[in-house]
Amino acid sequence: MPTRLVSGKSTETALHSLVTRTESIERLEYAPGVFLDIEGAFDNASVQSLQRYLHSKRVNRTIIRWISFMLSCRSATASPGNVELCVALLKGFPQGGVLSALFWILIADSLLAQLNGCRYDSQIYADDFSILAEGFNLGTVRLPL
């Protein structure tokens, strides 16, 4: 299975792929699965994990520094009543940001590549993962969790 996200795909496409895969498993074979919905994926993503991915893909250091600065030097301000509160935002990607979805996809793609590199049948759609392991002996089939 490819380790990249493809435009024009949907939740239904991901489910269809998973169902097709499980239907092809032989009768005496086991296939335990893990299904994850990462709560707060965009809000809690770390800048460091994005930096590691960008370095691994040999992205220009100036661009990595620019992205890191853009994500690390943010703040949120609220004015309840007569008080103004300002908080530094140390993680996550800006909600509605043009690059936020791309940044999350890069982080998720690196996890997907690791899982598929370990011979798990895994896929992702937005912040939802499915991981499937298969084998003839339940005692030897292992999941990464």
PDB file of N, CA and C in Angstrom, residues 74-78 84-89:
ATOM      1  N   ARG A  74       3.940  32.002  17.963  1.00  0.00           N
ATOM      2  CA  ARG A  74       2.534  32.373  17.841  1.00  0.00           C
ATOM      3  C   ARG A  74       1.966  32.611  19.227  1.00  0.00           C
ATOM      4  N   SER A  75       0.918  33.398  19.262  1.00  0.00           N
ATOM      5  CA  SER A  75       0.233  33.632  20.535  1.00  0.00           C
ATOM      6  C   SER A  75      -1.263  33.772  20.274  1.00  0.00           C
ATOM      7  N   ALA A  76      -2.021  33.553  21.331  1.00  0.00           N
ATOM      8  CA  ALA A  76      -3.473  33.727  21.269  1.00  0.00           C
ATOM      9  C   ALA A  76      -3.856  34.747  22.329  1.00  0.00           C
ATOM     10  N   THR A  77      -4.736  35.660  21.983  1.00  0.00           N
ATOM     11  CA  THR A  77      -5.165  36.704  22.898  1.00  0.00           C
ATOM     12  C   THR A  77      -6.680  36.644  23.070  1.00  0.00           C
ATOM     13  N   ALA A  78      -7.115  36.775  24.302  1.00  0.00           N
ATOM     14  CA  ALA A  78      -8.546  36.819  24.612  1.00  0.00           C
ATOM     15  C   ALA A  78      -8.796  37.990  25.546  1.00  0.00           C
ATOM     16  N   GLU A  84      -7.168  41.432  29.529  1.00  0.00           N
ATOM     17  CA  GLU A  84      -6.642  40.868  28.290  1.00  0.00           C
ATOM     18  C   GLU A  84      -5.627  39.792  28.624  1.00  0.00           C
ATOM     19  N   LEU A  85      -5.839  38.596  28.097  1.00  0.00           N
ATOM     20  CA  LEU A  85      -4.936  37.477  28.335  1.00  0.00           C
ATOM     21  C   LEU A  85      -4.216  37.125  27.039  1.00  0.00           C
ATOM     22  N   CYS A  86      -2.910  36.895  27.146  1.00  0.00           N
ATOM     23  CA  CYS A  86      -2.112  36.512  25.990  1.00  0.00           C
ATOM     24  C   CYS A  86      -1.314  35.261  26.362  1.00  0.00           C
ATOM     25  N   VAL A  87      -1.409  34.241  25.524  1.00  0.00           N
ATOM     26  CA  VAL A  87      -0.758  32.966  25.797  1.00  0.00           C
ATOM     27  C   VAL A  87       0.097  32.568  24.606  1.00  0.00           C
ATOM     28  N   ALA A  88       1.324  32.109  24.869  1.00  0.00           N
ATOM     29  CA  ALA A  88       2.187  31.594  23.808  1.00  0.00           C
ATOM     30  C   ALA A  88       1.692  30.211  23.393  1.00  0.00           C
ATOM     31  N   LEU A  89       1.608  29.975  22.093  1.00  0.00           N
ATOM     32  CA  LEU A  89       1.185  28.677  21.560  1.00  0.00           C
ATOM     33  C   LEU A  89       2.438  27.884  21.199  1.00  0.00           C
TER      34      LEU A  89
END
